Structures are given as C-alpha cells and as structure tokens.
PDB file of C-alpha atoms in Angstrom:
ATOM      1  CA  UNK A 434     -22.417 -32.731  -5.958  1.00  0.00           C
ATOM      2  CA  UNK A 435     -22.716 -30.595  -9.103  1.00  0.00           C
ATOM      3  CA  UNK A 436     -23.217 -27.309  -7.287  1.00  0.00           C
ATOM      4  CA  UNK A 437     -20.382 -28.066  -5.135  1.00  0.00           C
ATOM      5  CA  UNK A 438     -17.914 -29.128  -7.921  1.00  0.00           C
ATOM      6  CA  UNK A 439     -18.920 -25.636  -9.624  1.00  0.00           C
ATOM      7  CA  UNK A 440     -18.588 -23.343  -6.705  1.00  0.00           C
ATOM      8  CA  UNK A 441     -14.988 -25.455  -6.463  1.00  0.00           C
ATOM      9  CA  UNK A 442     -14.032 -24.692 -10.029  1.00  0.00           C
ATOM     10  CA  UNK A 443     -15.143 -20.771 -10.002  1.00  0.00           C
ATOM     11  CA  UNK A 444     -12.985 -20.416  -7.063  1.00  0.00           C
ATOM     12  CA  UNK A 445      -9.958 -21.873  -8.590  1.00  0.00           C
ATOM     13  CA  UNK A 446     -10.602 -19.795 -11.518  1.00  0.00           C
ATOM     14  CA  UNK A 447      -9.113 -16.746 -10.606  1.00  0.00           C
ATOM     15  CA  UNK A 448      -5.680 -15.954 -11.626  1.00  0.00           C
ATOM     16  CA  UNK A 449      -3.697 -16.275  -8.262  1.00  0.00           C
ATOM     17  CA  UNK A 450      -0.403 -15.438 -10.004  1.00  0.00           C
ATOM     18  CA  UNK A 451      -2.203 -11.658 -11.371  1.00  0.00           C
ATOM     19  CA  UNK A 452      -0.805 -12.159 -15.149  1.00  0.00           C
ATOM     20  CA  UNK A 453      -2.089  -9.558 -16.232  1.00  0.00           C
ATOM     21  CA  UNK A 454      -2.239  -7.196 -13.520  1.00  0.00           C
ATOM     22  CA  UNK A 455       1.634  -7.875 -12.810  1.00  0.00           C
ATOM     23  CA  UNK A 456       2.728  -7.526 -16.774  1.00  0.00           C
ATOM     24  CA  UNK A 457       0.755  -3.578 -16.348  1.00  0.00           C
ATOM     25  CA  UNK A 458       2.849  -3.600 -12.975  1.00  0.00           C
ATOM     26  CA  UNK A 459       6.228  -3.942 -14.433  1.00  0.00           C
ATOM     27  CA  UNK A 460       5.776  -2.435 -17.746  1.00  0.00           C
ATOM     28  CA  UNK A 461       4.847   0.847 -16.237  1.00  0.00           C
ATOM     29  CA  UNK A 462       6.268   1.065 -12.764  1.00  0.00           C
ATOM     30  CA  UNK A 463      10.130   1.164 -11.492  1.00  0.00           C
ATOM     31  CA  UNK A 464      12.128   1.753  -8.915  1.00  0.00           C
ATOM     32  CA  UNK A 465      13.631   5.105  -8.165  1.00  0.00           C
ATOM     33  CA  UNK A 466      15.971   6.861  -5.328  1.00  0.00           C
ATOM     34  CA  UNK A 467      17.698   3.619  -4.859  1.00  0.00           C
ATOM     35  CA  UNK A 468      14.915   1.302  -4.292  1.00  0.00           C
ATOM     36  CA  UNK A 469      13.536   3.127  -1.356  1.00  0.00           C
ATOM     37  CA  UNK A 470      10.510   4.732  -3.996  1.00  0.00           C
ATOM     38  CA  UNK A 471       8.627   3.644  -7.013  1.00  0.00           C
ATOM     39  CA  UNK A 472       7.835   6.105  -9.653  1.00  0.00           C
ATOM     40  CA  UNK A 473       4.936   5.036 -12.409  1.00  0.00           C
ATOM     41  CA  UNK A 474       4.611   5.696 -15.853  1.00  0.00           C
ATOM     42  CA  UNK A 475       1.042   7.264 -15.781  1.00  0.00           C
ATOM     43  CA  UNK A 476       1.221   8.304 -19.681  1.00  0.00           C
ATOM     44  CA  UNK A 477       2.313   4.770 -21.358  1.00  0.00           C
ATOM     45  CA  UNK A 478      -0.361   3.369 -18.444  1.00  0.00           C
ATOM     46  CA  UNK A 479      -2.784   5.425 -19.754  1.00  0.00           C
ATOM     47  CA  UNK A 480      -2.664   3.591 -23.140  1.00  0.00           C
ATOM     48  CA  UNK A 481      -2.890   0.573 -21.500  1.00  0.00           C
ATOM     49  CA  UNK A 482      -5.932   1.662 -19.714  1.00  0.00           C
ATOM     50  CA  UNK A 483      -8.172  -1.010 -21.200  1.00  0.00           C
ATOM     51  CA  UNK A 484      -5.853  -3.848 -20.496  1.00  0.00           C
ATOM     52  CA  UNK A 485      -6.016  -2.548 -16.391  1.00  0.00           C
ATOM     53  CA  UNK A 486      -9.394  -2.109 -16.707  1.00  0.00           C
ATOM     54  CA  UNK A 487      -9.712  -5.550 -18.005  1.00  0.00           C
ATOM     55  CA  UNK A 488      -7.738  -7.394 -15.071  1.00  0.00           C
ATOM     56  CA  UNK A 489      -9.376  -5.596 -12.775  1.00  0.00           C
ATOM     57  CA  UNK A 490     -12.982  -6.502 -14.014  1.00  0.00           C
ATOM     58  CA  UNK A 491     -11.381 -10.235 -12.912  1.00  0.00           C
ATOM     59  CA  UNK A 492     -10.877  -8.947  -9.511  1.00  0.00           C
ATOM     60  CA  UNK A 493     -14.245  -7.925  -9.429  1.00  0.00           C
ATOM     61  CA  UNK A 494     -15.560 -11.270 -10.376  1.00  0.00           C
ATOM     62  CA  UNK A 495     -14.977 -13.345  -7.362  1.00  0.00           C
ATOM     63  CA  UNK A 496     -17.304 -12.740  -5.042  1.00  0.00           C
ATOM     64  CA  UNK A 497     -17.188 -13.232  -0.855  1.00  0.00           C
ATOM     65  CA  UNK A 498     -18.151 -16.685  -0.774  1.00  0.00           C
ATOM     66  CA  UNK A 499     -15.106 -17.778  -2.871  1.00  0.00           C
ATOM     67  CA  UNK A 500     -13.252 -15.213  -1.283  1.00  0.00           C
ATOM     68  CA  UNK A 501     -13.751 -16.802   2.122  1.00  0.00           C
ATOM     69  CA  UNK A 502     -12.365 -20.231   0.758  1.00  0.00           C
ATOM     70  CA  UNK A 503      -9.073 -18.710   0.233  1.00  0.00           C
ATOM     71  CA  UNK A 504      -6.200 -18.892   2.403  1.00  0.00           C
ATOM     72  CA  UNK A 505      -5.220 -15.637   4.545  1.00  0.00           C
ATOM     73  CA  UNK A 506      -1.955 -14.799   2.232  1.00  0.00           C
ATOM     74  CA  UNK A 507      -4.337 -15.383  -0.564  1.00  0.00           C
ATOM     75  CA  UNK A 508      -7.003 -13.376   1.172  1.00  0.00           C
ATOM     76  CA  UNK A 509      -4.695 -10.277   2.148  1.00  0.00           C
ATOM     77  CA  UNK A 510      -2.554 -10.418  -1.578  1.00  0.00           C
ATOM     78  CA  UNK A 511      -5.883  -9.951  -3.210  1.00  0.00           C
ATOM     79  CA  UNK A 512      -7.261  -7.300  -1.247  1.00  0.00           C
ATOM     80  CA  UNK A 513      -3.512  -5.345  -1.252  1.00  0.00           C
ATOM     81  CA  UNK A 514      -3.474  -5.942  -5.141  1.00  0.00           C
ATOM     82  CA  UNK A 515      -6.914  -4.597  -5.537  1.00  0.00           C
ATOM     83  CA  UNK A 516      -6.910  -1.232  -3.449  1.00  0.00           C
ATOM     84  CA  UNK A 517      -3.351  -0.376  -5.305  1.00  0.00           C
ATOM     85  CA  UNK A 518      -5.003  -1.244  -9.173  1.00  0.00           C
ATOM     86  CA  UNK A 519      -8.115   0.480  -8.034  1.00  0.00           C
ATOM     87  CA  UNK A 520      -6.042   3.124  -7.161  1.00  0.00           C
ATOM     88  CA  UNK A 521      -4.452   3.192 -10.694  1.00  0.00           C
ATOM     89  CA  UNK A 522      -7.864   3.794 -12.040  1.00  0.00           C
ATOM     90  CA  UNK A 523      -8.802   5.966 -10.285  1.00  0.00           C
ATOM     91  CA  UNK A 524      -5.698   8.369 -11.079  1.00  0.00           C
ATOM     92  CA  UNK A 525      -6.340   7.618 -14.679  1.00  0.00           C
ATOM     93  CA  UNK A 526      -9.651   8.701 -15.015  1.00  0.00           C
ATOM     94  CA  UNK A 527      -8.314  12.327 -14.640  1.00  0.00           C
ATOM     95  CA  UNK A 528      -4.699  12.134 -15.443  1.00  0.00           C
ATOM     96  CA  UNK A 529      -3.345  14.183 -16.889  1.00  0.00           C
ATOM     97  CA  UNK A 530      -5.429  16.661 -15.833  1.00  0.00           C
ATOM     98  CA  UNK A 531      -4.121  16.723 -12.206  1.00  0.00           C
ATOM     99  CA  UNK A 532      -0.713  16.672  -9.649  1.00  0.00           C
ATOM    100  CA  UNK A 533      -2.113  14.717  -6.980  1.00  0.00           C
ATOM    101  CA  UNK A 534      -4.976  12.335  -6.024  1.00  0.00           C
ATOM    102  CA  UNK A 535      -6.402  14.989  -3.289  1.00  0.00           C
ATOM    103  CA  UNK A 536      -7.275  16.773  -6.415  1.00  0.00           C
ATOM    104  CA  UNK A 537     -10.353  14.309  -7.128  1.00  0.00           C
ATOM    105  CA  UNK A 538     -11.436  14.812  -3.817  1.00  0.00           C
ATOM    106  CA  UNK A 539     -14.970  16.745  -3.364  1.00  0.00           C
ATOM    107  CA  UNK A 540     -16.437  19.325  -1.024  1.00  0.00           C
ATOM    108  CA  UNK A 541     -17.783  16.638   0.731  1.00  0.00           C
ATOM    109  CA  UNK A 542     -16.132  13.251   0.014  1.00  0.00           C
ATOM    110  CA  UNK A 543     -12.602  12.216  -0.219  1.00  0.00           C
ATOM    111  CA  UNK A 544     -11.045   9.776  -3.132  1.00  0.00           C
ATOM    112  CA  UNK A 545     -10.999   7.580  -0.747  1.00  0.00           C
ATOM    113  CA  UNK A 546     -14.616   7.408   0.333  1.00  0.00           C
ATOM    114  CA  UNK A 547     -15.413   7.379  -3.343  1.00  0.00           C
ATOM    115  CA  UNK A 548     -17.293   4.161  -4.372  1.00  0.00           C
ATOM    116  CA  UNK A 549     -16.331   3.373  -7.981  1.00  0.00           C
ATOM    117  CA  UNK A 550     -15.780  -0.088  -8.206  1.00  0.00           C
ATOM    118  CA  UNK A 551     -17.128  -3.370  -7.359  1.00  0.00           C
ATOM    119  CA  UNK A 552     -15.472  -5.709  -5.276  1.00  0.00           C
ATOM    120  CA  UNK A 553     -16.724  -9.106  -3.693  1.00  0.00           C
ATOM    121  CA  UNK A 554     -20.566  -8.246  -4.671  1.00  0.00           C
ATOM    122  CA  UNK A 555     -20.834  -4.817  -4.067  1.00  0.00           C
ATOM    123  CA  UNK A 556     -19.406  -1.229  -4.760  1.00  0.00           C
ATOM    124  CA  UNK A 557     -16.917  -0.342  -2.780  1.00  0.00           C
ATOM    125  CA  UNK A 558     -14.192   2.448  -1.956  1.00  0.00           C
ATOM    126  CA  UNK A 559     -10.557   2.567  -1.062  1.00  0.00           C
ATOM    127  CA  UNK A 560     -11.126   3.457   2.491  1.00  0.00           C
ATOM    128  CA  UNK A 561     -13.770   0.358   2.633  1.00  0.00           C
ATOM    129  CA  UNK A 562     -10.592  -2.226   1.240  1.00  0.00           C
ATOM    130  CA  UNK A 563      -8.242  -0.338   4.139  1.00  0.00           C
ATOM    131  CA  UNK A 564     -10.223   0.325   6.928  1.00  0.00           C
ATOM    132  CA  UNK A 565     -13.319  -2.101   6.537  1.00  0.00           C
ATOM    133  CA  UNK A 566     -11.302  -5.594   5.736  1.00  0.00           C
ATOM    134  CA  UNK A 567      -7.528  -4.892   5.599  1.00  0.00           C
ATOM    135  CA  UNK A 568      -6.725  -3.319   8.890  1.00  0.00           C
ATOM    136  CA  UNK A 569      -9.210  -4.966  11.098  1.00  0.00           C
ATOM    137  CA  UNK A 570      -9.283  -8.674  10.028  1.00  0.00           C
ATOM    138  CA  UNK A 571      -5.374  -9.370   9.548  1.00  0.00           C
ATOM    139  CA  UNK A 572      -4.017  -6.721  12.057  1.00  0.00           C
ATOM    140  CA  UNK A 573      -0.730  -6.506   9.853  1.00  0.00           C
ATOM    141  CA  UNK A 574       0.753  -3.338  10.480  1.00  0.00           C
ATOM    142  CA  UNK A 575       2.920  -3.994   7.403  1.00  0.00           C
ATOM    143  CA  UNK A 576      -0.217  -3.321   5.389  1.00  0.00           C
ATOM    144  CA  UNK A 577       0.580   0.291   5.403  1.00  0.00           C
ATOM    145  CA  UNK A 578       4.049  -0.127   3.129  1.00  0.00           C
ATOM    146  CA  UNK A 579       2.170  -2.620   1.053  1.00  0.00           C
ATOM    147  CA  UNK A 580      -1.030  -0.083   0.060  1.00  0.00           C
ATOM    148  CA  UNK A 581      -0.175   2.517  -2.613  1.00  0.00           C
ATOM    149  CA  UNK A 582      -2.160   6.131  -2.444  1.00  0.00           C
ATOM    150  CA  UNK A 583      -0.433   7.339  -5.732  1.00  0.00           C
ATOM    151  CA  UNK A 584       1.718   9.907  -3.992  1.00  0.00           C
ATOM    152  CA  UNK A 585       5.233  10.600  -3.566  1.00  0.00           C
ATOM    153  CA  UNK A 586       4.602  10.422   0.440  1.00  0.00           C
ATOM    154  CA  UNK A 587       3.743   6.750  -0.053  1.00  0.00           C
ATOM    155  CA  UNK A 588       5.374   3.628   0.189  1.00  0.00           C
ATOM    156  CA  UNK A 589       6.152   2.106  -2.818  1.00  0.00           C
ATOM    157  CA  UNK A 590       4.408   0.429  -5.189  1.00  0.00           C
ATOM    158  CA  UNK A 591       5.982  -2.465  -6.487  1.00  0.00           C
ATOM    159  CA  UNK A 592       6.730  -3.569 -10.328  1.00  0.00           C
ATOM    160  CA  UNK A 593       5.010  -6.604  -9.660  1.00  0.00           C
ATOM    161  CA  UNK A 594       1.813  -7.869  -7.753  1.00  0.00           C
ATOM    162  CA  UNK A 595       1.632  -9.187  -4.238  1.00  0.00           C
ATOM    163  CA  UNK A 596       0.761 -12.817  -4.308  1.00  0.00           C
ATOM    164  CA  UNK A 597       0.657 -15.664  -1.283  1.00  0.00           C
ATOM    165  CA  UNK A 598       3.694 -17.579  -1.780  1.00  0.00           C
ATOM    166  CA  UNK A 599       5.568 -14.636  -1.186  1.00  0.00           C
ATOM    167  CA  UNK A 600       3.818 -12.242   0.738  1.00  0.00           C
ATOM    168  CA  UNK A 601       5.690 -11.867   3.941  1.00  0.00           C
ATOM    169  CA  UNK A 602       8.881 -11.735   2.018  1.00  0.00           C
ATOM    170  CA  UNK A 603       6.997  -8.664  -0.323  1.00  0.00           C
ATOM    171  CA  UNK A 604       5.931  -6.991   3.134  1.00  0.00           C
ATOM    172  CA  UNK A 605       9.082  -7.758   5.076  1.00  0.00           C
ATOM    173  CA  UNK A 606      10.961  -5.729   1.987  1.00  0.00           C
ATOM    174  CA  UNK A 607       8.495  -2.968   1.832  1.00  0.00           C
ATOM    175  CA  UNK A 608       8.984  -2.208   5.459  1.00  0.00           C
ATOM    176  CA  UNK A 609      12.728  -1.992   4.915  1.00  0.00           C
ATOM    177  CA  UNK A 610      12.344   0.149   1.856  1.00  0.00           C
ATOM    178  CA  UNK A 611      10.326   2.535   3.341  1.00  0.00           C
ATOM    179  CA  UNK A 612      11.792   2.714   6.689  1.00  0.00           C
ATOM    180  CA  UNK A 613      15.567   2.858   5.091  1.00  0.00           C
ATOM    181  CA  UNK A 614      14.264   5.729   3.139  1.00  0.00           C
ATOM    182  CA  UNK A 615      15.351   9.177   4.994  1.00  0.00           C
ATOM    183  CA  UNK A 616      13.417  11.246   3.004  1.00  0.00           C
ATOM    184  CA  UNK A 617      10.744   9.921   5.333  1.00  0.00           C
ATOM    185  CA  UNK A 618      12.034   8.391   8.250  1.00  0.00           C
ATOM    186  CA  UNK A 619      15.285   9.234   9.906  1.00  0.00           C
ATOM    187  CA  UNK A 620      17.162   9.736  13.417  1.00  0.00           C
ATOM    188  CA  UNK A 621      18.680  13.194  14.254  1.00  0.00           C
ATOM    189  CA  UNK A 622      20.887  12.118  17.329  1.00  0.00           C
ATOM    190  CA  UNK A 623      22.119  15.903  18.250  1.00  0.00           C
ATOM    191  CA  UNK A 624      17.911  16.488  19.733  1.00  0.00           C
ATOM    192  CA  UNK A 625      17.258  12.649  19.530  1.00  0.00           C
ATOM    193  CA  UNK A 626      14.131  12.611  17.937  1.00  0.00           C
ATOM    194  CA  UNK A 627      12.731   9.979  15.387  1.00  0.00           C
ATOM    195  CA  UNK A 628      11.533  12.082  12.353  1.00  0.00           C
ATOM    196  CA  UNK A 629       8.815   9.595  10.405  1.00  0.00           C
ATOM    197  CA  UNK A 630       6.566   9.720   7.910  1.00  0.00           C
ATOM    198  CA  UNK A 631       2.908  10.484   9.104  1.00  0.00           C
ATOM    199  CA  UNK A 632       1.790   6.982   8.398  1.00  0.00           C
ATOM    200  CA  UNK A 633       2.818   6.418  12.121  1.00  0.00           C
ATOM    201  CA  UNK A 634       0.638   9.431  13.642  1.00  0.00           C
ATOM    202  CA  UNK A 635      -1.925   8.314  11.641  1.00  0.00           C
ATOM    203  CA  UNK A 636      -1.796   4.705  12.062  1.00  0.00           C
ATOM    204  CA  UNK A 637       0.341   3.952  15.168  1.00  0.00           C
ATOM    205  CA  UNK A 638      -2.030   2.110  17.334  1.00  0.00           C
ATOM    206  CA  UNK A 639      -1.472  -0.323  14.305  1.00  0.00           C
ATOM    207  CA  UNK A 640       1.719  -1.074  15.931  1.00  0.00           C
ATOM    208  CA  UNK A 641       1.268  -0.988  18.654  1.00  0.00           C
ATOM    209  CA  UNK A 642      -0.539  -4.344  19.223  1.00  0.00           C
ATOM    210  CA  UNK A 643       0.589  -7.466  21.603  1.00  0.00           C
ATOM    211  CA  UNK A 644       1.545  -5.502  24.553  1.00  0.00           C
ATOM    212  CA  UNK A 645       4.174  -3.107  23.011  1.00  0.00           C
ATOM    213  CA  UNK A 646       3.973   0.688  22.302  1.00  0.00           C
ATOM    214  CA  UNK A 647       4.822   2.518  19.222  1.00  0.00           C
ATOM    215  CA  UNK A 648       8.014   3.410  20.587  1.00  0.00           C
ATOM    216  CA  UNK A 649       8.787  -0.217  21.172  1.00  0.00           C
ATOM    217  CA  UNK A 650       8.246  -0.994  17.521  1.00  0.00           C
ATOM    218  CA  UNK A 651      10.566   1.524  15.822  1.00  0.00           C
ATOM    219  CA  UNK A 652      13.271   0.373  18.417  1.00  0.00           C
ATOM    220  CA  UNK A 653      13.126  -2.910  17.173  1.00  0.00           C
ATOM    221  CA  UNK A 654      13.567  -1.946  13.631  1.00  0.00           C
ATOM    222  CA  UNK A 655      16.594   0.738  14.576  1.00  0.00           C
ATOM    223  CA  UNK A 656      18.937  -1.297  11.961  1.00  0.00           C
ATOM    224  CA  UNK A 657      16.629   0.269   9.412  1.00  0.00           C
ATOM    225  CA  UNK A 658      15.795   3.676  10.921  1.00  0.00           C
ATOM    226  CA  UNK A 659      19.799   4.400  11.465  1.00  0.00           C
ATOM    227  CA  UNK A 660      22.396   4.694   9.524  1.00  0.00           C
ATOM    228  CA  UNK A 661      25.005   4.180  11.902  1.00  0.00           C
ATOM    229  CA  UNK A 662      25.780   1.684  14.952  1.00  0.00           C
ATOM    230  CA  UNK A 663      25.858   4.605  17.317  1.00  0.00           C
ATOM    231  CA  UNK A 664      22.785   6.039  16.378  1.00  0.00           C
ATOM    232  CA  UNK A 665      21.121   2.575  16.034  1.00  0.00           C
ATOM    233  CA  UNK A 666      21.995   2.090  19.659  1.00  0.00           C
ATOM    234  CA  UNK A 667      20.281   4.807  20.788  1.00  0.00           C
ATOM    235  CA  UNK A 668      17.155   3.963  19.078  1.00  0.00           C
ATOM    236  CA  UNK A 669      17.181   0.751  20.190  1.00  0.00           C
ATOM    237  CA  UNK A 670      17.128   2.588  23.955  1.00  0.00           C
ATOM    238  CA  UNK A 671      13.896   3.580  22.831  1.00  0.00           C
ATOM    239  CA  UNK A 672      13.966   6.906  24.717  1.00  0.00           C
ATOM    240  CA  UNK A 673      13.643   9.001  21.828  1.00  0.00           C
ATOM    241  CA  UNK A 674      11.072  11.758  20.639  1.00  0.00           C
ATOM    242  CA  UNK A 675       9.255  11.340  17.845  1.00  0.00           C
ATOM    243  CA  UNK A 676       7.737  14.314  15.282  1.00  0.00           C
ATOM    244  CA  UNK A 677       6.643  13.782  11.918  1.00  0.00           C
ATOM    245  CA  UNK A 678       7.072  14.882   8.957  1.00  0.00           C
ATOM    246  CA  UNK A 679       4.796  16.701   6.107  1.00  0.00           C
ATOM    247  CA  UNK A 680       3.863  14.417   3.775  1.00  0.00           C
ATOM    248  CA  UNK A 681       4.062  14.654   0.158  1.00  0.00           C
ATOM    249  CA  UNK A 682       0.807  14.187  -1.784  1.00  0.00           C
ATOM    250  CA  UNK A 683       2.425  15.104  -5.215  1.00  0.00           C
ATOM    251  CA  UNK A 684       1.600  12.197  -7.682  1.00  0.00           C
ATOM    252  CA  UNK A 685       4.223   9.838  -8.356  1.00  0.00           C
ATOM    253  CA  UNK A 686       4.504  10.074 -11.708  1.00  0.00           C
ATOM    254  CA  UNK A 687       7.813   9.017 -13.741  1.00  0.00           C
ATOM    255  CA  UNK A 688       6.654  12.267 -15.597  1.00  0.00           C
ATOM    256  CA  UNK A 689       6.712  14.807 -13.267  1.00  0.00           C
ATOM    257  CA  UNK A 690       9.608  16.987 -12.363  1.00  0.00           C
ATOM    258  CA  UNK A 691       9.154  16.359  -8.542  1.00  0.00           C
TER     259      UNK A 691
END
C-alpha cells in the first residue's frame, strides 16, 4: 500500500501545465510572417539558460514507468515538449557561435543522433524522441508541425508548451499555420503542381495511413494549401504534381537578418 501510494504521488508530481518551460516559451519566442512562423530570441534565452536547463532536468525526472500511467495526450505533449526544449539546448550550447543546427553536426553523427540528455531512464537523442516513440506509437502525422528543429524551414514553435487538454486544438493550428504558409507550401495552377516543404518527401508515408495516399491527404486540406476557390478546387481533384522545395536550415533566430 505504501509503495503504491508513492509511485501514485511521484507520478502526479510532474508539472502537467510546464510552468516553467512555457514562461521560457513565451518570454523568448513570437510569432512572425503573420503567424505562419515563429522566430526565438536565442540571446535573452541564453541568459535564461539555467532556468531551461532547470525545467528540463524535471522532464528528465519521470521515468517510463510513470510515463506509461499517463494518458496518450499526456504521453505525446510530453514527448513534443521535450524534443523542442532539448532542442533549445542544444542550440545554446554553441550559440552564438553558429547559423544553423547542421553546424553541430559531426563527420560522423548528426545533431540529431547526438545523445545529450536523459529522458525516461536513459540518454537519449532527438532522432530517438522522433523516430523511436513519437512517430511509431501515436502514428500522428501532425507530429511533424508540432516538433521544432530550430530552423527557418520548420514549423513553428509555439510561445507556449503543448499540454493534453489542448493538444489536438495546438496540432490542428500548427497544421494550418504551416500549410497556409506559401513560403513552404503553395499551388501553382498554370503547371498544376503542389510545391511543399520537404517534410512531405521525407515523411509522407506518415500520411499516408488508413487506406489513403499522400495525394489524398493534401486534397483534403486544399482550403489551406490554396488561396483561392478555383485553385482549391483543383486540389481537391487531387490530380496534381507534387515537387518540393529546398528547405531552409538557417536558425530561427529573432536576431538574425534572414
């Protein structure tokens, strides 16, 4: 009874709501190029480095077991929250001495393969968060708008954290941001192609799950991908080509005069 009333009140002891985590969030992150991008004050973060480092040593403290007795939005807002501060770390333990998070990678392993922090009872990397838990155990292909990679390329990252109650409203408005953004995705009707962001060659099996095909995906979200009914029509014919675009691994940094 003891043991069980103790595992019960370390799992409820983790801060759900990400105080901390979401007062670093919106004191040093904002949106930019009318909503559809986030920009983030690297410099005044950097002086809070401590204070990030602090809220994410609570991350690290829960370990699988009490992971496990969370519910899935719980489960998948933790997990989102931790790969993007992780991220923020990362960048910081080199900024300002570098323009993009590619810079950190190695001859032989990639930031994201780098493991530099601990997470539920052992270390772990980016791609482990992404590609070992994220991708695989929720197969929610509005992950990849939610996960941050420091770059200008990437979605968003939002002024505050992800947490349960609202987690398919944060993801539901992540996916319009970045698919309303033409700086990444957009329709050219006079060749009819789909120009997107390389998220979707590099993840589009991700969406295409339950039967449908990639192409089947993006029709159904023409409203966003279009600015204009006729256009949106023939997107939602879904006989379009699709190329993508170069993506943009500058750092987005409120700083920088990209």
């Amino acid at each position: 009874m003891t043991m069980a009333l103790s595992a019960s009140c370390a799992a409820s002891a983790f801060d759900h709501a990400y105080s901390e985590y979401g007062e670093l969030l919106s004191g040093h992150t904002h949106w930019v190029a009318d909503g559809h991008a986030s920009a983030v004050d690297y410099a005044g973060l950097k002086r809070d480095h401590s204070r990030l480092q602090h809220a994410l040593a609570t991350f690290s403290q829960v370990t699988q077991p009490e992971f496990e007795q969370w519910p899935r939005a719980q489960q998948e807002a933790f997990l989102i929250n931790a790969y993007n501060g992780f991220t923020l770390d990362l960048i910081l333990s080199k900024y300002p001495a570098l323009e993009s998070i590619r810079d950190l990678s190695s001859l032989f392993r990639s930031p994201w393969k780098l493991t530099f922090f601990k997470l539920l009872g052992e270390t772990r990397s980016l791609d482990w968060i992404e590609h070992g838990v994220l991708r695989p155990r929720y197969q929610d292909p509005r992950v990849h708008f939610a996960v941050n990679c420091a770059s200008i390329g990437c979605p968003a990252l939002r002024p505050e954290p992800y947490i349960a109650v609202s987690l398919d409203d944060q993801l539901d408005d992540q996916l319009r941001r970045f698919l309303s953004d033409r700086t990444r995705n957009r329709y050219n009707a006079a060749d009819n192609t789909l120009y997107l962001s390389q998220i979707f060659d590099w993840y589009g099996d991700d969406f295409a799950r339950d039967g449908r095909t990639l192409p089947q995906w993006l029709s159904g979200h023409a409203a966003m991908l279009t600015d204009n009914k006729s256009d949106r029509n023939l997107v939602r014919a879904g006989t379009f080509r699709i190329e993508h675009l170069s993506y943009n691994w500058t750092l987005n940094d409120a700083h920088s005069s990209h």
